[in-house]
Short mmCIF file of N, CA and C in Angstrom, two decimals:
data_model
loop_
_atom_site.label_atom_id
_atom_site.label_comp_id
_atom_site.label_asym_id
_atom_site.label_seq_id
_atom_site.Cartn_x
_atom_site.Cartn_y
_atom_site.Cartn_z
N UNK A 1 26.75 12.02 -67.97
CA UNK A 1 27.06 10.61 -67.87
C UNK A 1 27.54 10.29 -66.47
N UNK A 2 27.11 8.84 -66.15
CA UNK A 2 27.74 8.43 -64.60
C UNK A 2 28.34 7.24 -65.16
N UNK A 3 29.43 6.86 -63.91
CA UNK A 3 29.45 5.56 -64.07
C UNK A 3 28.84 5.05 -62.78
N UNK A 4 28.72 4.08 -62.83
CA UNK A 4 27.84 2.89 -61.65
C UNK A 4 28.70 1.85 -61.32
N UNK A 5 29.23 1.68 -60.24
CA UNK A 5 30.07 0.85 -59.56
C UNK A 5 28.93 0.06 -58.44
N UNK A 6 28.89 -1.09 -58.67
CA UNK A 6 28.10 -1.78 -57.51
C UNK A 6 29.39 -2.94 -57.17
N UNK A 7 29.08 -3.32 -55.82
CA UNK A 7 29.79 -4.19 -55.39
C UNK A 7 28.76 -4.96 -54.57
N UNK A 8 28.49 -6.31 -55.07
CA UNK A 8 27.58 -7.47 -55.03
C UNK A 8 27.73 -8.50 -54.35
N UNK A 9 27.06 -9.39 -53.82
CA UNK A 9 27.15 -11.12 -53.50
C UNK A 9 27.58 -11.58 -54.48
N UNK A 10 28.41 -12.46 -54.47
CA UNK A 10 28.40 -13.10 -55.73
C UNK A 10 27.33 -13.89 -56.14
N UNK A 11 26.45 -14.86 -55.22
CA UNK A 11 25.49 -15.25 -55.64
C UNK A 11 24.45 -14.57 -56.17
N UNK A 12 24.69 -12.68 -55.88
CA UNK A 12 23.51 -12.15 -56.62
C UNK A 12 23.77 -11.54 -58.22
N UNK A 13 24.80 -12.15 -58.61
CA UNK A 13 25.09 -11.62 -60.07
C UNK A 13 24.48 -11.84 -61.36
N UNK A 14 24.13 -13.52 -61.22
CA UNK A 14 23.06 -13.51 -62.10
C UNK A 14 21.68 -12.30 -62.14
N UNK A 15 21.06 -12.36 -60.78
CA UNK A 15 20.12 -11.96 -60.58
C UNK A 15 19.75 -10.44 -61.25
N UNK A 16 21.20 -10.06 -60.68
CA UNK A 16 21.45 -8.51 -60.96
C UNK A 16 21.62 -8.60 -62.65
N UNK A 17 22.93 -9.02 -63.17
CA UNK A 17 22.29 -9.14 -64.42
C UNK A 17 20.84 -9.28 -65.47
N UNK A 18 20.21 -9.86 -65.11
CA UNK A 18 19.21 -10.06 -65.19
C UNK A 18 18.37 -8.79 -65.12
N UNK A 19 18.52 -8.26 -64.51
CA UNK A 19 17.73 -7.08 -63.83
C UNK A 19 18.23 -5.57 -64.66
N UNK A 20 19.26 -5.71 -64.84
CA UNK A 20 19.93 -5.09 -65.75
C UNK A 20 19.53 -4.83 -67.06
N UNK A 21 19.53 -6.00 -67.77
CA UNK A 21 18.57 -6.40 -68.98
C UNK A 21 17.52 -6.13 -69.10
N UNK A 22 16.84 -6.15 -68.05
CA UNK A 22 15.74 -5.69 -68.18
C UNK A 22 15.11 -4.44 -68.22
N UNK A 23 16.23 -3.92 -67.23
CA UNK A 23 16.15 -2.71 -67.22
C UNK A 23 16.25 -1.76 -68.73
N UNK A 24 17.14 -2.77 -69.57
CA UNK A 24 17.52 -1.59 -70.65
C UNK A 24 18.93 -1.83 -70.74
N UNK A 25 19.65 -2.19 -69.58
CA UNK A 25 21.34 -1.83 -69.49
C UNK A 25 21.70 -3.10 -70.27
N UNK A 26 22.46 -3.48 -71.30
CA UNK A 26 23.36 -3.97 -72.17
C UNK A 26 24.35 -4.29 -71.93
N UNK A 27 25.04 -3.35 -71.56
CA UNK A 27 26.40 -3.08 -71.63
C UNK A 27 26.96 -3.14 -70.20
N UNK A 28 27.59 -3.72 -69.35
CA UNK A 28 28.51 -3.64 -68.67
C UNK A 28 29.50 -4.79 -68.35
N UNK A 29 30.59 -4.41 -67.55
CA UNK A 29 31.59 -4.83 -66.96
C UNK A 29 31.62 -5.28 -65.24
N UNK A 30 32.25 -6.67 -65.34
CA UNK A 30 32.22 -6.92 -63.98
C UNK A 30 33.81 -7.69 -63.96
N UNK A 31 33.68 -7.79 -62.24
CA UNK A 31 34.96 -8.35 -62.32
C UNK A 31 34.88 -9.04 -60.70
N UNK A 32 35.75 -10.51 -60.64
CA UNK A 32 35.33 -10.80 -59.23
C UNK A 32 36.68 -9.82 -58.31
N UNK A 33 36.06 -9.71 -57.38
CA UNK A 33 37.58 -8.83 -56.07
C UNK A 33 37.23 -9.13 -54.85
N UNK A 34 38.20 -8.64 -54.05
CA UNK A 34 38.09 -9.28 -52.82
C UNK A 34 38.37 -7.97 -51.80
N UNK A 35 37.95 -7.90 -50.99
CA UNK A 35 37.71 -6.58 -50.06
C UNK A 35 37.87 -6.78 -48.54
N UNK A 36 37.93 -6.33 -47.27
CA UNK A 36 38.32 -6.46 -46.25
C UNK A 36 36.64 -6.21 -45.85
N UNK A 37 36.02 -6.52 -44.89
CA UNK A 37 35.02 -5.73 -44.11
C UNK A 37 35.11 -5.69 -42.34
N UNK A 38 34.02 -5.59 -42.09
CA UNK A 38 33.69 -5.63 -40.15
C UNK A 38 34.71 -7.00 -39.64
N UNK A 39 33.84 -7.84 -40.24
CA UNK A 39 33.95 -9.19 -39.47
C UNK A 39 35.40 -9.39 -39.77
N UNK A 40 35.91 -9.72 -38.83
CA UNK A 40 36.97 -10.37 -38.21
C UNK A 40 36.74 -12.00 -37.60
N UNK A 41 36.04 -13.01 -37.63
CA UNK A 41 36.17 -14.10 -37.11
C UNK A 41 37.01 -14.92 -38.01
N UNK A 42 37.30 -16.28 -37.31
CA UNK A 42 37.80 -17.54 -38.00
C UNK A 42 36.79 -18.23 -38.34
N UNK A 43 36.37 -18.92 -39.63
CA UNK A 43 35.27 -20.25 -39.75
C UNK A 43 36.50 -21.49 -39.06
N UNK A 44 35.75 -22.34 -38.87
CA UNK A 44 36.87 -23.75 -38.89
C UNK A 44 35.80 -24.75 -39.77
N UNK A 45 36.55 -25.36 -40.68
CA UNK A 45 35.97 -25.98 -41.65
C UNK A 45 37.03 -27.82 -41.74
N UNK A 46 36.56 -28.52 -41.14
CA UNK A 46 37.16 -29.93 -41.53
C UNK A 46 38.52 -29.73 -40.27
N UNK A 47 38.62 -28.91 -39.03
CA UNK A 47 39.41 -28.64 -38.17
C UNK A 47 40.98 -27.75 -38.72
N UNK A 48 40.26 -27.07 -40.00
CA UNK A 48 41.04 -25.77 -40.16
C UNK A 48 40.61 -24.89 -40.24
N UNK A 49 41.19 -24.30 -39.71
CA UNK A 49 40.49 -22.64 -39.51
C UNK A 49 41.17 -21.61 -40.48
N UNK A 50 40.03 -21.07 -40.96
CA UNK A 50 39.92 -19.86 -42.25
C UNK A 50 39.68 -19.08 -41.77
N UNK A 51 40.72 -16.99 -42.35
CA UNK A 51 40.11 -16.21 -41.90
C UNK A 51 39.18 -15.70 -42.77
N UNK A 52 38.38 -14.91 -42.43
CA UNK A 52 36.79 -15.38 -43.25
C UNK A 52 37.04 -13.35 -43.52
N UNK A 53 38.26 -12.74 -42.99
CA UNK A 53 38.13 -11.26 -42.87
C UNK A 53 38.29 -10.86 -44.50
N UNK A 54 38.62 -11.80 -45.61
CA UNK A 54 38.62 -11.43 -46.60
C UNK A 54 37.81 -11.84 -47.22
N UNK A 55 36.80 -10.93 -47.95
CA UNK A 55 35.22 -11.17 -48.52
C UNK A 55 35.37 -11.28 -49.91
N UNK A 56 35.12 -12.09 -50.73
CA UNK A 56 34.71 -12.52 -52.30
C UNK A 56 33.54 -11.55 -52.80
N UNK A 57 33.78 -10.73 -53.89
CA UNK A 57 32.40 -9.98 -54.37
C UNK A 57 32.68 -10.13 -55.33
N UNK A 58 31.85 -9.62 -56.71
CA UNK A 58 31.73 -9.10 -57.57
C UNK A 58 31.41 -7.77 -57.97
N UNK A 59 32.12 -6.95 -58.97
CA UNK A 59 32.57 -5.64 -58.88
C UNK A 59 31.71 -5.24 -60.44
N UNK A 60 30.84 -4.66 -60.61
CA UNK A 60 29.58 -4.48 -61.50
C UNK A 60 30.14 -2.98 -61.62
N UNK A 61 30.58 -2.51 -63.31
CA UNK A 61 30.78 -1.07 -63.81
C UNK A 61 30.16 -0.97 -64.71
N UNK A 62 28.86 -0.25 -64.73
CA UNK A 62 28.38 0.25 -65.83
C UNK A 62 28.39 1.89 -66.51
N UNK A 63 28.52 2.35 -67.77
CA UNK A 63 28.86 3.58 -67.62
C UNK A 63 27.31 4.23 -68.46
N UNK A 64 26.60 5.05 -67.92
CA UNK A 64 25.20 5.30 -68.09
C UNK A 64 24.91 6.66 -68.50
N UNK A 65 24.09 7.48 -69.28
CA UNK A 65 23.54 8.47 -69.61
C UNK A 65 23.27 9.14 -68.17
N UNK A 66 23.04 10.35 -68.07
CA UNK A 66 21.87 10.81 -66.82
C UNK A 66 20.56 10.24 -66.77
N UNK A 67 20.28 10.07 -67.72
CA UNK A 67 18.48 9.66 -67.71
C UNK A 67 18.22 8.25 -67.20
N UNK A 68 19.16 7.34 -67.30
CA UNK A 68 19.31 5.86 -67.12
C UNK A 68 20.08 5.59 -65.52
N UNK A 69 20.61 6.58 -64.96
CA UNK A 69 20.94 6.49 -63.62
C UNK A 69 19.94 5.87 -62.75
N UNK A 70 18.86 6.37 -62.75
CA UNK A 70 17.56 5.81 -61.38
C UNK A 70 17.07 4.54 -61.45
N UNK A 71 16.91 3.96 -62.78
CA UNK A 71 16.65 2.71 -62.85
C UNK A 71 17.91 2.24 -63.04
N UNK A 72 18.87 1.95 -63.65
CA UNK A 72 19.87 1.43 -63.36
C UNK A 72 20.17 1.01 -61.42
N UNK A 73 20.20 1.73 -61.01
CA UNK A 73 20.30 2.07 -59.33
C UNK A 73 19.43 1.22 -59.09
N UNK A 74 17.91 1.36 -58.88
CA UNK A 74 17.04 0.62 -59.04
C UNK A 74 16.85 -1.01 -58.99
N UNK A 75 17.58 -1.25 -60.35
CA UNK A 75 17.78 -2.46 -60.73
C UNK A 75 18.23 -3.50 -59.73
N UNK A 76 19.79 -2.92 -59.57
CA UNK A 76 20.65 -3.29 -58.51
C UNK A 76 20.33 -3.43 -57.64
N UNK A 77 19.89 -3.02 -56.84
CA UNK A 77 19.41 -2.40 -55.65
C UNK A 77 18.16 -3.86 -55.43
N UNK A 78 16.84 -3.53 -56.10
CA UNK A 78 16.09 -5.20 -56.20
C UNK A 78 16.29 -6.11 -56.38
N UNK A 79 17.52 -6.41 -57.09
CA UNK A 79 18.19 -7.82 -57.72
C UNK A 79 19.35 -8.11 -56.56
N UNK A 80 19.83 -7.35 -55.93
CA UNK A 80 20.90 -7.52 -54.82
C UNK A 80 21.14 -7.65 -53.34
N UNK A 81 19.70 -6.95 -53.00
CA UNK A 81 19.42 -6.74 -51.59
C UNK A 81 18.69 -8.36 -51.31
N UNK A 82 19.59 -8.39 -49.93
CA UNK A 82 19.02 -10.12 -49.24
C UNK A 82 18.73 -9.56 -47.67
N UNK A 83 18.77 -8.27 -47.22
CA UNK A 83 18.50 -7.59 -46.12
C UNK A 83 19.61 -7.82 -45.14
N UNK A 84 20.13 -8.81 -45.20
CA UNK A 84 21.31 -9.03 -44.49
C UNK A 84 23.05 -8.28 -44.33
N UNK A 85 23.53 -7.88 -43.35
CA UNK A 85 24.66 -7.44 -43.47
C UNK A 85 25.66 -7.90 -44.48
N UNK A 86 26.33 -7.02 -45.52
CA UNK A 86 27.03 -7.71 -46.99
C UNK A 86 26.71 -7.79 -47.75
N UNK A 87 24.95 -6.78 -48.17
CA UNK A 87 24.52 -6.86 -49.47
C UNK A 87 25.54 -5.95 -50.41
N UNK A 88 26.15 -5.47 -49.76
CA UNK A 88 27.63 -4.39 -51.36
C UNK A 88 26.69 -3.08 -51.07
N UNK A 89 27.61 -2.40 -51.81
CA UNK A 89 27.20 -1.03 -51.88
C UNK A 89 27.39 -0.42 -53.41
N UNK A 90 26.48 0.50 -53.47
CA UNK A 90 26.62 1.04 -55.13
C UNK A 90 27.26 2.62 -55.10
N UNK A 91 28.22 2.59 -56.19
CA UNK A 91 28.75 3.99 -55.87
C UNK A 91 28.28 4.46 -57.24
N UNK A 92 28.17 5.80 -57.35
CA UNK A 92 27.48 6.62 -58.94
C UNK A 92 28.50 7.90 -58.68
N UNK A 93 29.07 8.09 -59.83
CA UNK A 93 30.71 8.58 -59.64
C UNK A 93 30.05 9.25 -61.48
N UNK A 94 30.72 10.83 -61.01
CA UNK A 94 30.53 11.46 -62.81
C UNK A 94 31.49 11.01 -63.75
N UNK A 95 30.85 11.29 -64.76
CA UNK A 95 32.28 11.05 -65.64
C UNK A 95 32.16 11.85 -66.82
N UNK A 96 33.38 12.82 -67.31
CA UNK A 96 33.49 13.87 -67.80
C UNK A 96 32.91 13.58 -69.65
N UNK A 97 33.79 12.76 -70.10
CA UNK A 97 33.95 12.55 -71.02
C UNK A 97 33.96 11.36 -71.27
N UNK A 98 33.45 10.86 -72.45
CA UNK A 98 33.68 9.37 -73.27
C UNK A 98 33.66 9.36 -74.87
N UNK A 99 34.44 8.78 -75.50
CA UNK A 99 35.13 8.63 -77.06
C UNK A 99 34.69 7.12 -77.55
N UNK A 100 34.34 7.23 -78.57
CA UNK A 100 33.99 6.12 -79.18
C UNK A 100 35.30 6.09 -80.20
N UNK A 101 36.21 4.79 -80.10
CA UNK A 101 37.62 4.93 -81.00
C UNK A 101 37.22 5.01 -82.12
N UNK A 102 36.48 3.88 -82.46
CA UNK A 102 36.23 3.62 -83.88
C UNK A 102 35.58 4.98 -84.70
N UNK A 103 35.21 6.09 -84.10
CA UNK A 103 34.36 6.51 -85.02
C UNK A 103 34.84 7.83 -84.27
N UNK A 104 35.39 8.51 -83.35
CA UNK A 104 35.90 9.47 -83.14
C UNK A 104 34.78 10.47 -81.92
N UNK A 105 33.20 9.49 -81.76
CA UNK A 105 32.59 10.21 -81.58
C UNK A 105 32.70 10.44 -79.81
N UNK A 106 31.97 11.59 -79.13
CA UNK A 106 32.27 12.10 -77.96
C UNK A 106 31.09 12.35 -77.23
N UNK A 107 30.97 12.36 -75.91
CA UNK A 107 29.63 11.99 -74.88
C UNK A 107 28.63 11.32 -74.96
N UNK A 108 27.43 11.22 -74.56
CA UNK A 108 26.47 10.59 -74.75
C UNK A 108 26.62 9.01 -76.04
N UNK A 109 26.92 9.95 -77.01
CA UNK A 109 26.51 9.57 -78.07
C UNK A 109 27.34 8.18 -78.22
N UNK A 110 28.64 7.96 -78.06
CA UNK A 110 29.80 7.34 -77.86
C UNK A 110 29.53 6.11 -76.69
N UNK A 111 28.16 6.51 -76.28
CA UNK A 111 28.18 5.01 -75.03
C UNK A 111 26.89 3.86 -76.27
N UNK A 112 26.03 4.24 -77.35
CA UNK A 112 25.30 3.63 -77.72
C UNK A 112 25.40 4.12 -79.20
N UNK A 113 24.77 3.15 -80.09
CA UNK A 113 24.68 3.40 -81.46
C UNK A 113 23.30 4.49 -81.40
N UNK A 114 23.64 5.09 -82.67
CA UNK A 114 22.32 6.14 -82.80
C UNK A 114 21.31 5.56 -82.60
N UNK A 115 20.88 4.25 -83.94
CA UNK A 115 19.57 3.56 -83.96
C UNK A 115 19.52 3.20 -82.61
N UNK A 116 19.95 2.90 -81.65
CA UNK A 116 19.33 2.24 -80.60
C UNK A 116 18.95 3.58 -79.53
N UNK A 117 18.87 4.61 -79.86
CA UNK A 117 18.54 5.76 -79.14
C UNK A 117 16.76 5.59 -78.18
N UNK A 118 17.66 5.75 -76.89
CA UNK A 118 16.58 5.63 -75.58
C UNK A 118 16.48 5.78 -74.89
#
């Protein structure tokens, strides 16, 4: 099992969602956050000036089988990229173990119901 951490445009979240779904992926978690990067300038907007050094994203965790890693990646990756500096970055991080509460059950099995086995 991995988990999948992408960090996105926010304008590309629909997209990525989307892409997700399609992919197969169901299941995940996002969250908006805010991150430091390169740029350092001021905007001035209406003759106030904003520092622009703190960036708005969206924070995309999905937790995936091995087999579902490449397209998952994939997904993201087509649904997110605008070629421009600030498309986010995707991190794929292991993860040892996972428990399903309700039912006691452990790895794989514990991220999806049986019947939906794929």
């Amino acid at each position: 099992m991995k988990k999948i951490e992408a960090i996105i445009r926010k304008t590309k979240f629909e997209e990525v969602k989307d892409a997700l779904l399609a992919a197969g992926i169901e299941w995940f978690s996002y969250y908006d956050v805010r991150g430091v990067g390169k740029s350092r300038q001021g905007r001035i907007y209406r003759g106030v000036v904003y520092d622009t050094s703190s960036i708005e994203r969206t924070l995309v965790s999905i937790i995936v089988r091995d087999k579902n890693v490449e397209k998952t990646v994939a997904a993201i990756l087509e649904a997110a990229k605008t070629g421009e500096i600030g498309d986010g970055r995707i991190f794929v991080i292991p993860i040892e173990d996972s428990v399903r509460i309700r039912t006691g059950e452990r790895g794989d099995i514990a991220l999806y119901n049986a019947e939906q086995e794929s």
